[in-house]
PDB file of C-alpha atoms in Angstrom:
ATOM      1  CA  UNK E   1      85.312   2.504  52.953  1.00 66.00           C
ATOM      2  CA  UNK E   2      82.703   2.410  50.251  1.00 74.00           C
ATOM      3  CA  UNK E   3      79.172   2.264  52.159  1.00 85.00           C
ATOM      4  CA  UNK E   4      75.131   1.648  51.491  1.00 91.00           C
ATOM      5  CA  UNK E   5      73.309   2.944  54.377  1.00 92.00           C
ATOM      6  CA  UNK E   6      69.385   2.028  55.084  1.00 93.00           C
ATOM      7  CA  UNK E   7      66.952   2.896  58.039  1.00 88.00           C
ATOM      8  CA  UNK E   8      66.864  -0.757  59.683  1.00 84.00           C
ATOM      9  CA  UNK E   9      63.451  -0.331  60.619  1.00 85.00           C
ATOM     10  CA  UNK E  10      60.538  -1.706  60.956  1.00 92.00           C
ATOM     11  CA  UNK E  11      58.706   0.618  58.494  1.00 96.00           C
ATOM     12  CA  UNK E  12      54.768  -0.140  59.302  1.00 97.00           C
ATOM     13  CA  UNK E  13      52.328   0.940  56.893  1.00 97.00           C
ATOM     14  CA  UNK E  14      49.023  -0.016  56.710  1.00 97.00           C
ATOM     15  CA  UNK E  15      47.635  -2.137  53.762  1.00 98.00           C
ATOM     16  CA  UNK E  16      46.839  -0.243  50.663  1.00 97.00           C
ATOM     17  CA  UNK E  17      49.541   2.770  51.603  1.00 97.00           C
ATOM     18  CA  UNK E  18      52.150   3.692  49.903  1.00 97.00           C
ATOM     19  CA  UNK E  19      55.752   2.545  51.386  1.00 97.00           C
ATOM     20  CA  UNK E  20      58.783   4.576  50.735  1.00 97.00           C
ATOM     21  CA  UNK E  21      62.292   2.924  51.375  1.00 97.00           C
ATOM     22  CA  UNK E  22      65.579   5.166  51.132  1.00 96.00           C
ATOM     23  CA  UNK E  23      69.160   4.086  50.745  1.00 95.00           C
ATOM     24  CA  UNK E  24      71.999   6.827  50.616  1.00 94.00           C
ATOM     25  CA  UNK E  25      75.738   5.382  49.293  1.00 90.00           C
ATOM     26  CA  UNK E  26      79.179   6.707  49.520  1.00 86.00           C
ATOM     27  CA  UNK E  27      81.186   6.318  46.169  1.00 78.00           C
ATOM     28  CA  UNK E  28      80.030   9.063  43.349  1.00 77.00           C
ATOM     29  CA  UNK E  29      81.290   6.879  40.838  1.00 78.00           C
ATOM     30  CA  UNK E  30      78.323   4.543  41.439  1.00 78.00           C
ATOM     31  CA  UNK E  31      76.171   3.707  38.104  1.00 80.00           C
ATOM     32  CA  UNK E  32      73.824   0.885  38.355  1.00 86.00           C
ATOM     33  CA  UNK E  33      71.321   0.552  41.615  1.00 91.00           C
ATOM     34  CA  UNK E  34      69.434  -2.695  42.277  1.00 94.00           C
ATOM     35  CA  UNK E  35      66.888  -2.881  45.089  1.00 97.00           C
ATOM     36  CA  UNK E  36      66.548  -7.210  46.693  1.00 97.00           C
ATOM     37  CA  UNK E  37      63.512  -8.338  48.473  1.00 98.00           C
ATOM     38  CA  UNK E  38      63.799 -10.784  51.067  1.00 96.00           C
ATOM     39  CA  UNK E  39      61.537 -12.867  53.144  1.00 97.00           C
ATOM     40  CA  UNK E  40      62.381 -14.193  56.252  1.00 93.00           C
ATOM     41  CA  UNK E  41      64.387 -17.678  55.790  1.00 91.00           C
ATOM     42  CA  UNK E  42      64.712 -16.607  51.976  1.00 95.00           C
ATOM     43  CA  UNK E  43      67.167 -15.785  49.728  1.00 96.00           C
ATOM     44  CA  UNK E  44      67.295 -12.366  48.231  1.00 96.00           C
ATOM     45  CA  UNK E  45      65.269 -11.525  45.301  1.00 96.00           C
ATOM     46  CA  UNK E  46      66.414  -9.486  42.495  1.00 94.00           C
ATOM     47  CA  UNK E  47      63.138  -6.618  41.765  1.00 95.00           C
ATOM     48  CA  UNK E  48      64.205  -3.572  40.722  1.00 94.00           C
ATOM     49  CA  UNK E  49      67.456  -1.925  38.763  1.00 93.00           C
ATOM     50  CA  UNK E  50      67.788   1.613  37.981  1.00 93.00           C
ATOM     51  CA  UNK E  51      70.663   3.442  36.141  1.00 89.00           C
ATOM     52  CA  UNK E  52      69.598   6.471  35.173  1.00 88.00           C
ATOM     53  CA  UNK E  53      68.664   9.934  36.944  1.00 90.00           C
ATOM     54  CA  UNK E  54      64.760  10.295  37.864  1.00 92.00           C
ATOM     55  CA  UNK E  55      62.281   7.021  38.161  1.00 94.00           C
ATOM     56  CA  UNK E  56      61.236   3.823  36.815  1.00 94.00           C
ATOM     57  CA  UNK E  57      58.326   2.208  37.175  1.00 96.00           C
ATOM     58  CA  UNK E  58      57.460  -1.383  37.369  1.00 95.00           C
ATOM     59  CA  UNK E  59      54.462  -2.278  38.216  1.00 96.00           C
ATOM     60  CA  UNK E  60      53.513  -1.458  41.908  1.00 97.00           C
ATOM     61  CA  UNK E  61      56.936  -0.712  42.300  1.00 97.00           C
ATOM     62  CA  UNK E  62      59.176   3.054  41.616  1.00 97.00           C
ATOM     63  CA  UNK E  63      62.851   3.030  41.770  1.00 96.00           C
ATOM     64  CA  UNK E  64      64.043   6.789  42.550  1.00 96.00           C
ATOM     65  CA  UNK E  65      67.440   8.034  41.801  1.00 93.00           C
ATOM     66  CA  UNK E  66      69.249  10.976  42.800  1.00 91.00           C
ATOM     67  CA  UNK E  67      73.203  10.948  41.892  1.00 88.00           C
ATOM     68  CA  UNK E  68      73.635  14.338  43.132  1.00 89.00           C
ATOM     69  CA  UNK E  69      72.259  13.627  46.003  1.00 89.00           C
ATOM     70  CA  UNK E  70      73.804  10.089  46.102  1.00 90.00           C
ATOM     71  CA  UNK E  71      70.401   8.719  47.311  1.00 92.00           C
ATOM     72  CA  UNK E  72      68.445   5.855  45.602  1.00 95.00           C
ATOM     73  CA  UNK E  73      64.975   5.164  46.819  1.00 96.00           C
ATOM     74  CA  UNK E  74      61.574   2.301  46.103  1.00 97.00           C
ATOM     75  CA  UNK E  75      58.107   3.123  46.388  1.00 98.00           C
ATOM     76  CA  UNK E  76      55.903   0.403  46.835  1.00 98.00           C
ATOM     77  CA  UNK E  77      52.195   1.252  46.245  1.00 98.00           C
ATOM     78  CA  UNK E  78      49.064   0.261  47.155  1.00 98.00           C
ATOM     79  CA  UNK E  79      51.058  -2.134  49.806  1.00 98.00           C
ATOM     80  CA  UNK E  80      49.928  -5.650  50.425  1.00 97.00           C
ATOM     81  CA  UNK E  81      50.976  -7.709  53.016  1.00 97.00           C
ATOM     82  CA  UNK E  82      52.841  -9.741  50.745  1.00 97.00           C
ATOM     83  CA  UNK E  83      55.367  -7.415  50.838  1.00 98.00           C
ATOM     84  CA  UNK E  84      55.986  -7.521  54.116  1.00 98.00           C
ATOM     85  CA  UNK E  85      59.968  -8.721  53.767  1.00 97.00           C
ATOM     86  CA  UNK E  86      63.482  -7.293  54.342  1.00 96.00           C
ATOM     87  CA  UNK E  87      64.531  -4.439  51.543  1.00 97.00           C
ATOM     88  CA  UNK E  88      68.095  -4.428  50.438  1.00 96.00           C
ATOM     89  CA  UNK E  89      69.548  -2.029  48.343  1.00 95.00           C
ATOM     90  CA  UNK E  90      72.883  -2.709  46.175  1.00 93.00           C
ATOM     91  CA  UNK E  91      75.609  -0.840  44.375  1.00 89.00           C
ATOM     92  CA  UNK E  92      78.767  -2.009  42.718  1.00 83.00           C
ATOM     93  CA  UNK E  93      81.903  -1.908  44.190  1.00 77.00           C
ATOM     94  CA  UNK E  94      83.639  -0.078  41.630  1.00 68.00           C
ATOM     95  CA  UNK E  95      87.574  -0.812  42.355  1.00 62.00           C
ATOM     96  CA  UNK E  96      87.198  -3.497  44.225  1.00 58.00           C
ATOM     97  CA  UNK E  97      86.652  -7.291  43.749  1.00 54.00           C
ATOM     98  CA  UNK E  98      85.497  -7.934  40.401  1.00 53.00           C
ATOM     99  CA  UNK E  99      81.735  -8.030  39.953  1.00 57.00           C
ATOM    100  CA  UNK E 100      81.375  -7.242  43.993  1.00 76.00           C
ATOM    101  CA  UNK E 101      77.860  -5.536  44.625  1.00 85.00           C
ATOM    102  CA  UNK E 102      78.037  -3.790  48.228  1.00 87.00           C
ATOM    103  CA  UNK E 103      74.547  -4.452  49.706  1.00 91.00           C
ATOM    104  CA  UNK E 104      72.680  -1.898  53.251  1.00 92.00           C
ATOM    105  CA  UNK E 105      71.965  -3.996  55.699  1.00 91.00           C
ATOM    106  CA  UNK E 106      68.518  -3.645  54.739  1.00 94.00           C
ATOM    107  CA  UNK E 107      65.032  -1.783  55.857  1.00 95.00           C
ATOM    108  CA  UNK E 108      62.427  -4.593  57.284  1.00 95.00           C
ATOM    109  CA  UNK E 109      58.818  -3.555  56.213  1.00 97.00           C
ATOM    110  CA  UNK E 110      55.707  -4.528  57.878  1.00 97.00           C
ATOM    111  CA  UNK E 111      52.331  -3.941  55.905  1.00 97.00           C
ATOM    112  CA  UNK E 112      49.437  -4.322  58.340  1.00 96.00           C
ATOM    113  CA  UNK E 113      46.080  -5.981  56.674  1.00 94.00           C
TER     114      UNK E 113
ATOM    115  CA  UNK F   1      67.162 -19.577  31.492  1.00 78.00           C
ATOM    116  CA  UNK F   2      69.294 -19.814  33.767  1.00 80.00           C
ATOM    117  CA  UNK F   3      69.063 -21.419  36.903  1.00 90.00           C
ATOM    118  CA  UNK F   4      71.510 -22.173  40.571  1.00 93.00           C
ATOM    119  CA  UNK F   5      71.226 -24.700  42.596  1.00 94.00           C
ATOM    120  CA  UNK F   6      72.801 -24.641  46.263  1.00 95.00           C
ATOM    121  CA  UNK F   7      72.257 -27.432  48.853  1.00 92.00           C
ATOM    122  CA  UNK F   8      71.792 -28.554  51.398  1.00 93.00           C
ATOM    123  CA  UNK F   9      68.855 -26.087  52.420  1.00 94.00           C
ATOM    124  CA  UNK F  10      70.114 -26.693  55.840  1.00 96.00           C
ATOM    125  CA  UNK F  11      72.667 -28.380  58.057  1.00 97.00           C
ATOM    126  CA  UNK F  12      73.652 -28.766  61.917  1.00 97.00           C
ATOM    127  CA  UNK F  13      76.685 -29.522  62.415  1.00 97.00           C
ATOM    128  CA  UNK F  14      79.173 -29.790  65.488  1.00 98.00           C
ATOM    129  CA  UNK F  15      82.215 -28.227  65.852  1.00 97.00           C
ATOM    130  CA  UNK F  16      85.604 -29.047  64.600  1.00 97.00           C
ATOM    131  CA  UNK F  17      83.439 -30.953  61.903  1.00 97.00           C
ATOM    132  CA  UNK F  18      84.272 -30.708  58.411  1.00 97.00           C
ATOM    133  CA  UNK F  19      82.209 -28.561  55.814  1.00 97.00           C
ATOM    134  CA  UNK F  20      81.181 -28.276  52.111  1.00 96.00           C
ATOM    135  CA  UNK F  21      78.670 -26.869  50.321  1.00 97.00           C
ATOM    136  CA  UNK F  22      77.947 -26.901  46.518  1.00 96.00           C
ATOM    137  CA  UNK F  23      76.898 -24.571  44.128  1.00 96.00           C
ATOM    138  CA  UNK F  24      75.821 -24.880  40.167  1.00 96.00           C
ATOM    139  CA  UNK F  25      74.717 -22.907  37.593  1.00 95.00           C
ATOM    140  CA  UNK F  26      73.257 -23.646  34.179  1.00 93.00           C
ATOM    141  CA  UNK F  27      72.190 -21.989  31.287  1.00 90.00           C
ATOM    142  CA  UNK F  28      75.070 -19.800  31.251  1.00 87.00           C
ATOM    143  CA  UNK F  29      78.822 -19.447  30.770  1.00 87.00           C
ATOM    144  CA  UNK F  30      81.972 -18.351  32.920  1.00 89.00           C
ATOM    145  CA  UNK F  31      79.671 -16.464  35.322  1.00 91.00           C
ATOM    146  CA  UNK F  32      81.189 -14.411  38.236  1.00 91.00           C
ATOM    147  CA  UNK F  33      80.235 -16.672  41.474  1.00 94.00           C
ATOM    148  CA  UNK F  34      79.897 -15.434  44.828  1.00 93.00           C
ATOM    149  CA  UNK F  35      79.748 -17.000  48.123  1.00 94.00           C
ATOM    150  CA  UNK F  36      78.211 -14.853  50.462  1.00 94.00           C
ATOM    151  CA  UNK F  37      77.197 -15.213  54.003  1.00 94.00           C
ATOM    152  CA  UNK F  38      74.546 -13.379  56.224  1.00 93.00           C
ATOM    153  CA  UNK F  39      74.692 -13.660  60.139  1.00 87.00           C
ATOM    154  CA  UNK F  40      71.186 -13.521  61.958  1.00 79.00           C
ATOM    155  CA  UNK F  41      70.169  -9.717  61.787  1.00 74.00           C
ATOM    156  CA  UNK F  42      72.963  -8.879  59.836  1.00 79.00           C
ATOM    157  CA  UNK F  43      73.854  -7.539  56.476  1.00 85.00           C
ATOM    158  CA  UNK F  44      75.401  -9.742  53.739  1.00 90.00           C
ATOM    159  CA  UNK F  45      79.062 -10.063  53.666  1.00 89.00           C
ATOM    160  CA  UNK F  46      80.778 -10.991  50.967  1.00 89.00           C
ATOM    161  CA  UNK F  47      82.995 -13.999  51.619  1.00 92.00           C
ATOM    162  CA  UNK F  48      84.487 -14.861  47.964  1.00 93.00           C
ATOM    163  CA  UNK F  49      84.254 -14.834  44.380  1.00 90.00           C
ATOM    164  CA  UNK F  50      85.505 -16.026  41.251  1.00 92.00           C
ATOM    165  CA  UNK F  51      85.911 -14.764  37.871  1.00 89.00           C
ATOM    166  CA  UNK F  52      87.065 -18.091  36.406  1.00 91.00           C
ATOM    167  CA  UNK F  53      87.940 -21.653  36.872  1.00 94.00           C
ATOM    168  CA  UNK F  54      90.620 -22.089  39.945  1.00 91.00           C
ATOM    169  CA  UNK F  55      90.408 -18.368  40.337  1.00 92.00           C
ATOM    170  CA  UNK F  56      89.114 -17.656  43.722  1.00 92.00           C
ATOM    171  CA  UNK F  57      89.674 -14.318  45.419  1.00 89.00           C
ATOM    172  CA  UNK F  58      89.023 -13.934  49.468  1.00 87.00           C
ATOM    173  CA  UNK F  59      87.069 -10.920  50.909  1.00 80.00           C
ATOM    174  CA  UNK F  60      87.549 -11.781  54.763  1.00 79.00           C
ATOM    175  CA  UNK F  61      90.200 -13.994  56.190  1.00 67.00           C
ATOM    176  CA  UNK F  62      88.548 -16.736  57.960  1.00 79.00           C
ATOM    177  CA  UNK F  63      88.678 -20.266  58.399  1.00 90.00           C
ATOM    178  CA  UNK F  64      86.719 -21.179  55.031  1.00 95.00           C
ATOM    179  CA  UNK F  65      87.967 -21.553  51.917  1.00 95.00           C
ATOM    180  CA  UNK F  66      86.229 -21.893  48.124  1.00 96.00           C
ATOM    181  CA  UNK F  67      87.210 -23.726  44.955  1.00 96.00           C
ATOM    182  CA  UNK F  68      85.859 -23.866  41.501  1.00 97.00           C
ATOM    183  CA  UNK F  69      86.542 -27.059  39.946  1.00 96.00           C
ATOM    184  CA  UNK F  70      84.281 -26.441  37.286  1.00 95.00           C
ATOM    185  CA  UNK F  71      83.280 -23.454  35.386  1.00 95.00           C
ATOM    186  CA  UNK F  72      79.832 -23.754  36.982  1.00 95.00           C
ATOM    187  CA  UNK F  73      80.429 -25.122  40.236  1.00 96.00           C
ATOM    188  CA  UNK F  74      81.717 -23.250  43.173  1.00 97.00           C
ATOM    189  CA  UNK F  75      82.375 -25.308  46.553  1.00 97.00           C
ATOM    190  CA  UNK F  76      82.693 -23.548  49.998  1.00 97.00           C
ATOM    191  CA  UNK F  77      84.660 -25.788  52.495  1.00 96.00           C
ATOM    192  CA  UNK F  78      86.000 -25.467  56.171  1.00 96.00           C
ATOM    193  CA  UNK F  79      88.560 -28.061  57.325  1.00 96.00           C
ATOM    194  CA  UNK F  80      87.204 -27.629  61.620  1.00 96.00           C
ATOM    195  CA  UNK F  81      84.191 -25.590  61.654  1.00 96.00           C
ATOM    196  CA  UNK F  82      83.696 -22.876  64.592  1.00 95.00           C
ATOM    197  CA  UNK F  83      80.612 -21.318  66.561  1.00 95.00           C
ATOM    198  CA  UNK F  84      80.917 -18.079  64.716  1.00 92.00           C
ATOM    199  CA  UNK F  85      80.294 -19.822  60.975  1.00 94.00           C
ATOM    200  CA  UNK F  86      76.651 -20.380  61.454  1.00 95.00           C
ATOM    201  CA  UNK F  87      74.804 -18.367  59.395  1.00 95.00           C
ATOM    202  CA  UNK F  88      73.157 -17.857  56.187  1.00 96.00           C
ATOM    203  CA  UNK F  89      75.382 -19.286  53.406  1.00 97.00           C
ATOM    204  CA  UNK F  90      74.205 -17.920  50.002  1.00 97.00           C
ATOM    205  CA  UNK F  91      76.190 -18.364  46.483  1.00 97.00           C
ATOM    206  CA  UNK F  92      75.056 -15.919  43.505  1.00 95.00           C
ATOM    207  CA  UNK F  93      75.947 -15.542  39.536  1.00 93.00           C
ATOM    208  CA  UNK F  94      76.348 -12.682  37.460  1.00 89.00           C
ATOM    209  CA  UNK F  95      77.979 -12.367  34.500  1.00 81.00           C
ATOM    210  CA  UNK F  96      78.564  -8.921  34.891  1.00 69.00           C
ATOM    211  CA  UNK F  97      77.931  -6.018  37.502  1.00 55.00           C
ATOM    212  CA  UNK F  98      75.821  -4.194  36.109  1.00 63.00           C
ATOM    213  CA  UNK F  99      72.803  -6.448  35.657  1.00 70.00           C
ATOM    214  CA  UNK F 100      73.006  -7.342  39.611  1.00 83.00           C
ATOM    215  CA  UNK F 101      73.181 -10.766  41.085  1.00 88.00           C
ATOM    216  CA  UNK F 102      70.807 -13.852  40.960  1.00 92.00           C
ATOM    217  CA  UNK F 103      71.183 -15.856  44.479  1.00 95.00           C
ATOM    218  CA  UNK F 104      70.543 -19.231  44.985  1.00 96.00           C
ATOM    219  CA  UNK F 105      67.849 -20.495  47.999  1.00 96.00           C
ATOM    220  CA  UNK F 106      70.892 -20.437  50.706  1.00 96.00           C
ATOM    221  CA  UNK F 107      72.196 -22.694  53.182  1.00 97.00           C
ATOM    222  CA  UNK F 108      70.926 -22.488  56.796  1.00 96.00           C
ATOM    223  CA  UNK F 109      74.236 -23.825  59.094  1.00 96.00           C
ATOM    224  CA  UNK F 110      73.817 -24.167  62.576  1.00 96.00           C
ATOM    225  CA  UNK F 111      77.423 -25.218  64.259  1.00 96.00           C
ATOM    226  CA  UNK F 112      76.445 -26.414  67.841  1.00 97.00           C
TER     227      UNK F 112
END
């Protein structure tokens, strides 16, 4: 059973801190990451998509990827409150349904103003 | 661009009722569609997806079932709704895996 593991949570950091979210999976074959954002009563929002080995930057935001270590991982700086939300990450399902992204069951971050 | 629409935002309804929600997608063609559904505090779990028109494939045996009449349209329906299928009703679009999903704003069902 192919798997995306998160810490549940609550991660509290205080505003201006860096926040660090982690997300280990189970199939090696896995080649595309995505990390979601969602707030409470909200649908999940696409913000971050890594394929490659080391990090990528966007903004306040750092996708990390380790394949060896089949762990994937976002850095939010200089946290605001606004992104207090729910963190999911996401890997294909590689030989399974078509398209199917397996999702963790998410990290819920608090940033405290 | 591309845009999905899903309603209704919300819905309470009793059970043994009847259920369908829509889904629609513009600005692109034959996307993958996804009806997904996310119990309070839980993860998301995948409930079925299509690759095509009248192709519909089923994750988790259940009570629901999903058609695609259209190549952008994808309808979740239950015949006699049950306790257990509140939840969080979201449909996504991709057009392929590698780019991720877009979701649409989700369906809050309360069965009482």
């Amino acid at each position: 059973q192919k798997e995306v593991e998160q810490n549940s949570g609550p991660l509290s950091v205080p505003e201006g801190a860096i926040a660090s979210l982690n997300c280990t999976y189970s199939d090696r074959v896995s080649q595309s990451f995505f990390w979601y954002r969602q707030y409470s009563g909200k649908s999940p929002e696409l913000i971050m998509s890594i394929y490659s080995n080391g990090d990528k930057e966007d903004g306040r935001f750092t996708a990390q990827l380790n394949k060896a270590s089949q762990y994937v991982s976002l850095l939010i700086r200089d946290s605001q409150p606004s992104d207090s939300a729910t963190y999911l990450c996401a890997v294909p399902n590689y030989g399974g349904s078509q398209g199917n992204l397996i999702f963790g069951k998410g990290t819920k971050l608090s940033v405290k103003p | 661009s591309q845009t999905i629409h899903q309603w209704p935002a919300t819905l309470v309804q009793p059970v043994g009722s009847p259920l369908s929600l829509e889904c629609t997608v513009e600005g692109t063609s034959n996307p993958n569609l996804y009806w997904y559904r996310q119990a309070a505090g839980r993860g998301l779990q995948l409930l079925f997806y299509s690759v095509g028109i009248g192709q519909i494939s089923s994750e988790v045996p259940q009570n629901l079932s999903a058609s695609r009449p259209q190549d952008r349209q994808f309808i979740l329906s239950s015949k006699k709704l049950l306790l257990s299928d509140s939840g969080f009703y979201l449909c996504a679009w991709s057009v392929e895996d590698s780019y991720g999903y877009t979701f649409g704003s989700g369906t809050r069902l309360t069965v009482v």
